[in-house]
Amino acid sequence: MIAFQNVSKHYDNNIVLKDISFSVQKAEMAFITGPSGAGKSTILKLMYMEERPDEGDIVIGDFHLASLKASKIPFFRRGIGIVFQDFKLIDNLTVIDNVALSLRIRGVSEKEVKTLAFTALKKVHLRHKADNFPKSLSGGEQQRVVIARAIVAEPFLVLADEPTGNLDSNTALDIMKVFRGINISGTTVIIATHNRELFRYTGKRVLKLDGGNLIGEEVG
Amino acid sequence: MALEYSFRSAFQSLWREKWINMLSMFTVFSGLLIISLISFFLYNFEVIANRLPERFSIIVYLNEKLSGEEINNVIDTLKKRQDVLSLKYISKDEALKEIKKVLRDSSHILEGLSENPLSSSVEIKLKKDYVTSSAVRQISGEIRMMSGVEDVQSGERIAEAIHLFKRSLQNISIIILAIISSGVIFVSYSTVKILFFRRKEEIDILKLLGATKGFIRAPFIIEGSVIGLIGGGLAAAGILGFYFAVTYRLSVYIPLFKMLILPQEILILLPLTGIMLGIIGSAIAIGRLKP
Ligand SMILES: Nc1ncnc2c1ncn2[C@@H]1O[C@H](COP(=O)(O)OP(=O)(O)OP(=O)(O)O)[C@@H](O)[C@H]1O
Ligand SMILES: [Mg+2]
């Protein structure tokens, strides 16, 4: 359901991804790992179309990204929940409104918005921070708000970029439970991380990336 | 619909950026107020100037020795002229009566006169198109040549002055309007652009979360129309206040001001123009949103 075919990407004179091909099955949970600068975030950005490949084809579900019309991009993105490495929370919205934004963008009725947003916040143990503003939260708390925003609208695909980067190992394992939970209910989950702890003993597929090359695969 | 969110977001931003928003409102307000003041004067001058030709008249003094029949002949000839709108014969006696009426209590001045010293006259009103100094000069010249006509009095100077004044007033107003309009457009554009850049990050996030252009634009458009509505509403209040001050207060000293007219449409037109400016301003500043 997700397929990269001979994808290359460069920034300026820096080649970031070299002829990458892989696929991830529907309802699979997969990891992308590799050292800093390997190109993990770039792969995710290509998937949700923040960046475009120089060469190669990308297919996400029913969407062939190369031929996707600009006017269809918002609707394509609504099928995806993204945990950005740099969070991308909106500072002047409260925590609950940041989470609710995902729902409002998708046209969910106001009646349901609050309930759904609170449920998602509860999953990341942040219900009590609902009315705070992101700036008043710790890094780990902000990261959990981003995760709540990514899963609240029940997307068919979740892309998580270093989702536990700011969390202690206990909280990290707790968040991994959340991802495993939505994966069991049928959501495809792709997690980019350099933290081996996250996929150890999971039995999930791990794509190994280095210097823009896909250097192999292992099972966690 | 996400309409509730759009409104909430717009009003939150109105409050958060209150200073810059007040600046935009003030810009719209002062721009529209100045423009409507100029239009107000232009409009009223036009109304008054259009009425002046009706009041403007040529007086033809007739020779004293003319018989009744000869007088009728002169009147008939004048009536046939294509430039004459209407005319009125004023006999010697009527002229005297007029004067007595004007003098009222002081009419004893006239008591020593054994004979009516006034001459009979014809007052001509010209058609509107002929109230220019050259036309008036030519017409009075022609009439002066007629037999039985003693003298012709015309206000060609006045006609010329009216004409000139009207033209220069129009030119000046157009220049002022152009300067002010471009100022208003520039300031509105810059303020919305500033607001847009301040929220650029937020807009980029919204796009990545799957928001449509409409969803992103809606709060800006609402914000722009509120600013425009308030600015335009204040301008309407301003011109109304100015109008009442001038017609009620100043007209005590300068009665002419009582004649000024404020077209009521302007009170609706100003807020609407404000809203339109606001919407156009935000639309231009947001520009084409790339996916
Ligand atoms: N917008 C950009 N412009 C120029 N170069 C970029 C840009 N984004 C990423 N790069 C470069 O691309 C390479 C891969 O970046 P990427 O963010 O994909 O790495 P990563 O594997 O996610 O690293 P990390 O673990 O530190 O997040 C890096 O060398 C980075 O400098
Ligand atoms: Mg990264």
Coordinates of C-alpha atoms in Angstrom, one line a residue, chain A:
Chain A
M1 CA 0.0 0.0 0.0
I2 CA 3.0 2.3 0.5
A3 CA 5.6 2.0 -2.2
F4 CA 8.8 3.9 -3.0
Q5 CA 10.2 3.1 -6.5
N6 CA 13.8 4.3 -7.2
V7 CA 13.2 7.6 -5.4
S8 CA 16.0 10.2 -5.3
K9 CA 16.1 13.5 -3.6
H10 CA 18.6 16.3 -3.3
Y11 CA 18.8 19.6 -1.6
D12 CA 21.0 22.2 -3.3
N13 CA 24.2 20.2 -4.2
N14 CA 23.5 17.6 -1.4
I15 CA 22.1 14.3 -2.4
V16 CA 19.9 13.2 0.5
L17 CA 18.2 10.0 -0.9
K18 CA 19.8 7.8 -3.5
D19 CA 17.6 5.5 -5.5
I20 CA 15.4 4.3 -2.6
S21 CA 12.9 1.5 -3.1
F22 CA 10.8 -0.2 -0.5
S23 CA 7.2 -1.0 0.4
V24 CA 5.1 -1.2 3.5
Q25 CA 1.9 -3.3 3.7
K26 CA -1.5 -2.1 4.7
A27 CA -1.9 -2.2 8.5
E28 CA 1.8 -2.9 8.9
M29 CA 4.0 -1.2 11.5
A30 CA 7.4 -0.4 10.3
F31 CA 10.5 1.5 11.5
I32 CA 13.0 3.6 9.6
T33 CA 16.3 4.0 11.4
G34 CA 19.7 5.4 10.8
P35 CA 22.1 8.0 12.1
S36 CA 21.4 11.7 12.2
G37 CA 21.3 13.1 8.7
A38 CA 20.6 9.7 7.1
G39 CA 17.5 11.0 5.4
K40 CA 14.7 9.6 7.7
S41 CA 12.7 12.8 7.9
T42 CA 13.1 13.3 4.2
I43 CA 11.5 10.0 3.5
L44 CA 8.5 11.0 5.6
K45 CA 8.3 14.5 4.1
L46 CA 8.1 12.9 0.7
M47 CA 5.2 10.7 1.9
Y48 CA 3.1 13.6 3.1
M49 CA 4.3 15.8 0.2
E50 CA 6.1 18.5 2.0
E51 CA 8.9 17.7 -0.4
R52 CA 8.8 16.3 -3.9
P53 CA 11.2 13.6 -5.2
D54 CA 13.6 14.4 -8.1
E55 CA 13.1 11.0 -9.5
G56 CA 11.0 7.9 -8.9
D57 CA 7.5 7.1 -8.0
I58 CA 5.7 7.2 -4.6
V59 CA 2.4 5.5 -4.1
I60 CA 0.5 6.0 -0.8
G61 CA -2.8 4.0 -0.7
D62 CA -4.8 5.0 -3.7
F63 CA -2.7 8.1 -4.4
H64 CA 0.0 8.3 -7.0
L65 CA 1.8 11.3 -5.7
A66 CA 3.5 12.2 -9.0
S67 CA 0.2 12.8 -10.7
L68 CA -1.8 14.2 -7.7
K69 CA -3.5 17.5 -8.5
A70 CA -2.7 20.4 -6.2
S71 CA -6.3 20.8 -5.3
K72 CA -6.4 17.2 -4.1
I73 CA -3.4 17.5 -1.7
P74 CA -5.4 18.7 1.3
F75 CA -7.8 15.7 1.0
F76 CA -4.9 13.3 0.6
R77 CA -3.2 14.7 3.7
R78 CA -6.4 14.3 5.8
G79 CA -5.8 10.5 5.5
I80 CA -2.5 10.9 7.3
G81 CA -1.7 11.7 10.9
I82 CA 1.8 13.2 11.3
V83 CA 4.0 13.5 14.3
F84 CA 6.5 16.2 13.2
Q85 CA 10.0 16.0 14.5
D86 CA 9.7 19.8 15.3
F87 CA 6.2 19.4 16.7
K88 CA 4.5 22.2 14.6
L89 CA 2.1 23.1 17.4
I90 CA 0.2 26.4 17.0
D91 CA 1.3 28.6 19.9
N92 CA -1.8 30.8 20.3
L93 CA -4.2 27.8 20.5
T94 CA -4.6 25.8 23.7
V95 CA -3.6 22.2 23.9
I96 CA -7.2 21.0 23.3
D97 CA -7.7 23.4 20.4
N98 CA -4.4 22.2 18.8
V99 CA -5.7 18.6 19.0
A100 CA -9.2 19.7 17.8
L101 CA -7.7 21.4 14.8
S102 CA -7.2 18.0 13.1
L103 CA -10.9 17.4 13.5
R104 CA -12.1 20.8 12.5
I105 CA -9.9 20.7 9.3
R106 CA -11.7 17.5 8.5
G107 CA -15.1 19.1 9.0
V108 CA -16.0 17.1 12.1
S109 CA -19.1 18.6 13.8
E110 CA -18.4 20.8 16.9
K111 CA -20.5 18.5 19.0
E112 CA -18.0 15.6 18.5
V113 CA -14.9 17.7 18.4
K114 CA -14.5 18.2 22.2
T115 CA -15.2 14.6 23.1
L116 CA -12.9 13.1 20.5
A117 CA -10.1 15.6 21.4
F118 CA -10.3 14.8 25.1
T119 CA -10.2 11.1 24.4
A120 CA -7.0 11.5 22.4
L121 CA -5.5 13.7 25.1
K122 CA -6.3 11.0 27.7
K123 CA -4.4 8.4 25.7
V124 CA -1.2 10.5 26.0
H125 CA -2.0 11.3 29.7
L126 CA -2.4 15.0 29.1
R127 CA -6.1 15.6 29.8
H128 CA -5.2 17.8 32.8
K129 CA -3.2 20.2 30.4
A130 CA -6.1 20.7 28.0
D131 CA -6.5 24.4 28.6
N132 CA -2.8 25.2 28.7
F133 CA -0.9 26.8 25.9
P134 CA 1.9 24.7 24.2
K135 CA 4.6 27.1 25.4
S136 CA 3.8 26.4 29.0
L137 CA 4.4 22.6 28.5
S138 CA 7.6 20.6 28.8
G139 CA 9.2 19.3 25.6
G140 CA 7.9 15.8 26.3
E141 CA 4.4 17.1 27.0
Q142 CA 4.4 19.1 23.8
Q143 CA 5.5 15.9 21.9
R144 CA 2.6 14.0 23.4
V145 CA 0.1 16.8 22.3
V146 CA 1.5 16.3 18.7
I147 CA 0.9 12.6 19.0
A148 CA -2.7 13.2 20.2
R149 CA -3.3 15.5 17.2
A150 CA -1.9 12.9 14.8
I151 CA -4.2 10.1 16.0
V152 CA -7.4 11.9 16.9
A153 CA -8.9 11.8 13.5
E154 CA -8.3 8.1 13.0
P155 CA -6.2 8.4 9.9
F156 CA -5.4 5.3 7.8
L157 CA -1.7 6.1 8.0
V158 CA 0.4 7.5 10.9
L159 CA 3.9 8.9 10.2
A160 CA 5.8 9.6 13.3
D161 CA 9.2 11.3 13.1
E162 CA 11.3 10.7 16.3
P163 CA 8.1 10.6 18.4
T164 CA 9.8 9.8 21.6
G165 CA 12.8 12.1 21.2
N166 CA 11.9 14.1 24.2
L167 CA 10.5 11.4 26.4
D168 CA 12.0 9.4 29.3
S169 CA 12.2 5.7 28.6
N170 CA 9.1 4.9 30.6
T171 CA 6.9 7.5 28.9
A172 CA 8.4 6.4 25.6
L173 CA 7.3 2.8 26.1
D174 CA 3.9 4.1 27.1
I175 CA 3.6 6.1 23.9
M176 CA 4.7 3.0 21.9
K177 CA 1.7 1.2 23.4
V178 CA -0.5 3.9 21.9
F179 CA 1.0 3.4 18.5
R180 CA 0.7 -0.4 18.8
G181 CA -2.9 0.1 19.8
I182 CA -3.9 2.0 16.7
N183 CA -1.9 -0.3 14.6
I184 CA -3.8 -3.3 15.9
S185 CA -7.0 -1.6 15.0
G186 CA -5.8 -1.4 11.4
T187 CA -3.8 1.8 11.0
T188 CA -0.5 1.7 9.1
V189 CA 2.2 3.2 11.3
I190 CA 5.7 4.2 10.1
I191 CA 8.1 5.5 12.8
A192 CA 11.4 7.1 12.0
T193 CA 13.8 6.9 14.9
H194 CA 17.5 6.4 15.8
N195 CA 16.4 5.0 19.2
R196 CA 16.9 1.2 18.9
E197 CA 15.0 0.7 22.2
L198 CA 11.8 1.5 20.4
F199 CA 11.8 -1.4 18.0
R200 CA 13.8 -3.9 20.1
Y201 CA 11.8 -7.1 20.6
T202 CA 8.8 -5.8 18.6
G203 CA 9.1 -8.2 15.8
K204 CA 8.4 -5.4 13.4
R205 CA 10.3 -4.6 10.2
V206 CA 13.1 -2.0 10.4
L207 CA 14.5 -0.2 7.3
K208 CA 18.1 0.8 7.8
L209 CA 19.2 4.0 6.2
D210 CA 22.7 5.6 6.1
G211 CA 23.9 8.5 4.1
G212 CA 20.8 8.5 1.9
N213 CA 21.2 4.8 1.0
L214 CA 18.9 2.0 2.1
I215 CA 21.5 -0.4 3.5
G216 CA 19.3 -3.2 4.7
E217 CA 16.4 -4.5 6.7
E218 CA 16.1 -6.2 10.0
V219 CA 13.4 -7.4 12.3
G220 CA 13.3 -5.7 15.7

